[in-house]
mmCIF file of C-alpha atoms in Angstrom:
data_model
loop_
_atom_site.group_PDB
_atom_site.id
_atom_site.type_symbol
_atom_site.label_atom_id
_atom_site.label_comp_id
_atom_site.label_asym_id
_atom_site.label_seq_id
_atom_site.Cartn_x
_atom_site.Cartn_y
_atom_site.Cartn_z
ATOM 1 C CA UNK A 1 -3.546 -4.217 -3.234
ATOM 2 C CA UNK A 2 -1.560 -1.893 -5.668
ATOM 3 C CA UNK A 3 -4.550 -2.101 -8.477
ATOM 4 C CA UNK A 4 -7.254 -1.554 -5.603
ATOM 5 C CA UNK A 5 -5.578 1.407 -3.861
ATOM 6 C CA UNK A 6 -5.002 2.615 -8.114
ATOM 7 C CA UNK A 7 -9.003 1.594 -8.080
ATOM 8 C CA UNK A 8 -9.764 4.296 -4.886
ATOM 9 C CA UNK A 9 -7.391 7.610 -6.315
ATOM 10 C CA UNK A 10 -9.327 6.946 -9.426
ATOM 11 C CA UNK A 11 -12.510 6.633 -8.076
ATOM 12 C CA UNK A 12 -11.368 9.171 -6.014
ATOM 13 C CA UNK A 13 -10.632 12.013 -9.585
ATOM 14 C CA UNK A 14 -13.526 11.025 -11.008
ATOM 15 C CA UNK A 15 -15.570 12.835 -7.546
ATOM 16 C CA UNK A 16 -13.216 15.988 -8.213
ATOM 17 C CA UNK A 17 -13.355 16.008 -11.929
ATOM 18 C CA UNK A 18 -17.103 15.079 -11.698
ATOM 19 C CA UNK A 19 -17.273 18.463 -8.940
ATOM 20 C CA UNK A 20 -15.510 20.895 -10.516
ATOM 21 C CA UNK A 21 -17.879 19.858 -13.809
ATOM 22 C CA UNK A 22 -20.960 20.962 -11.225
ATOM 23 C CA UNK A 23 -18.933 24.054 -9.780
ATOM 24 C CA UNK A 24 -18.692 24.951 -13.474
ATOM 25 C CA UNK A 25 -22.146 24.664 -14.419
ATOM 26 C CA UNK A 26 -23.052 26.949 -11.728
ATOM 27 C CA UNK A 27 -23.755 23.825 -8.572
ATOM 28 C CA UNK A 28 -22.021 24.562 -5.373
ATOM 29 C CA UNK A 29 -19.947 21.609 -4.420
ATOM 30 C CA UNK A 30 -17.200 22.139 -2.328
ATOM 31 C CA UNK A 31 -13.984 20.900 -2.711
ATOM 32 C CA UNK A 32 -10.356 20.672 0.034
ATOM 33 C CA UNK A 33 -7.491 18.704 -1.471
ATOM 34 C CA UNK A 34 -4.811 19.322 0.478
ATOM 35 C CA UNK A 35 -0.983 17.148 0.034
ATOM 36 C CA UNK A 36 2.134 17.941 2.469
ATOM 37 C CA UNK A 37 4.992 15.607 3.748
ATOM 38 C CA UNK A 38 5.148 15.512 7.489
ATOM 39 C CA UNK A 39 8.520 13.369 9.408
ATOM 40 C CA UNK A 40 6.414 11.442 12.200
ATOM 41 C CA UNK A 41 7.733 9.026 14.537
ATOM 42 C CA UNK A 42 6.279 5.534 15.315
ATOM 43 C CA UNK A 43 4.116 7.523 18.307
ATOM 44 C CA UNK A 44 3.166 9.999 16.061
ATOM 45 C CA UNK A 45 2.041 8.675 13.216
ATOM 46 C CA UNK A 46 -0.014 5.866 15.952
ATOM 47 C CA UNK A 47 -1.169 9.854 17.505
ATOM 48 C CA UNK A 48 -2.306 11.197 13.544
ATOM 49 C CA UNK A 49 -4.170 8.301 13.280
ATOM 50 C CA UNK A 50 -6.479 7.898 15.912
ATOM 51 C CA UNK A 51 -7.061 11.280 15.790
ATOM 52 C CA UNK A 52 -8.192 10.599 11.980
ATOM 53 C CA UNK A 53 -10.596 7.527 13.382
ATOM 54 C CA UNK A 54 -12.083 9.984 16.442
ATOM 55 C CA UNK A 55 -13.071 12.139 12.954
ATOM 56 C CA UNK A 56 -14.481 9.291 11.778
ATOM 57 C CA UNK A 57 -15.975 8.951 13.908
ATOM 58 C CA UNK A 58 -17.346 11.803 14.935
ATOM 59 C CA UNK A 59 -18.577 12.753 11.659
ATOM 60 C CA UNK A 60 -19.963 9.286 10.710
ATOM 61 C CA UNK A 61 -23.200 9.603 11.195
ATOM 62 C CA UNK A 62 -25.338 7.720 8.510
ATOM 63 C CA UNK A 63 -28.436 9.461 9.254
ATOM 64 C CA UNK A 64 -27.346 13.210 9.448
ATOM 65 C CA UNK A 65 -28.836 15.559 8.108
ATOM 66 C CA UNK A 66 -26.698 16.911 5.241
ATOM 67 C CA UNK A 67 -24.710 16.589 1.997
ATOM 68 C CA UNK A 68 -23.408 13.222 1.552
ATOM 69 C CA UNK A 69 -19.143 13.632 1.184
ATOM 70 C CA UNK A 70 -16.813 11.445 -0.167
ATOM 71 C CA UNK A 71 -13.442 12.170 2.605
ATOM 72 C CA UNK A 72 -10.202 10.349 1.393
ATOM 73 C CA UNK A 73 -7.303 10.508 3.864
ATOM 74 C CA UNK A 74 -4.138 8.530 2.697
ATOM 75 C CA UNK A 75 -0.832 8.612 5.253
ATOM 76 C CA UNK A 76 1.829 6.465 3.085
ATOM 77 C CA UNK A 77 5.200 6.849 4.326
ATOM 78 C CA UNK A 78 7.339 8.089 1.819
ATOM 79 C CA UNK A 79 10.742 5.916 2.670
ATOM 80 C CA UNK A 80 11.061 3.248 5.361
ATOM 81 C CA UNK A 81 10.822 3.157 9.083
ATOM 82 C CA UNK A 82 13.604 2.394 10.579
ATOM 83 C CA UNK A 83 13.428 -1.058 12.823
ATOM 84 C CA UNK A 84 11.297 -1.245 15.806
ATOM 85 C CA UNK A 85 14.743 -2.719 17.822
ATOM 86 C CA UNK A 86 16.568 0.435 16.362
ATOM 87 C CA UNK A 87 17.633 3.415 17.998
ATOM 88 C CA UNK A 88 16.195 6.593 17.828
#
């Protein structure tokens, strides 16, 4: 799994590099990258995942006009979560 995820990140890096090369030569490519850390309870994590799924569904019409755009969202715990039966 780690190799697969690494390959996804490598492909994303290649997409970003290609977009910046295009911009450098006068092309128009939109690039937005955000990185941050949030403290999420299990409930908040489930809600965030639900919102991401809603966005993917809303904008995922493959027949819609527009420019193909790669979207990558990574939700990765930075530490172990407490057991589900642990007090809050």
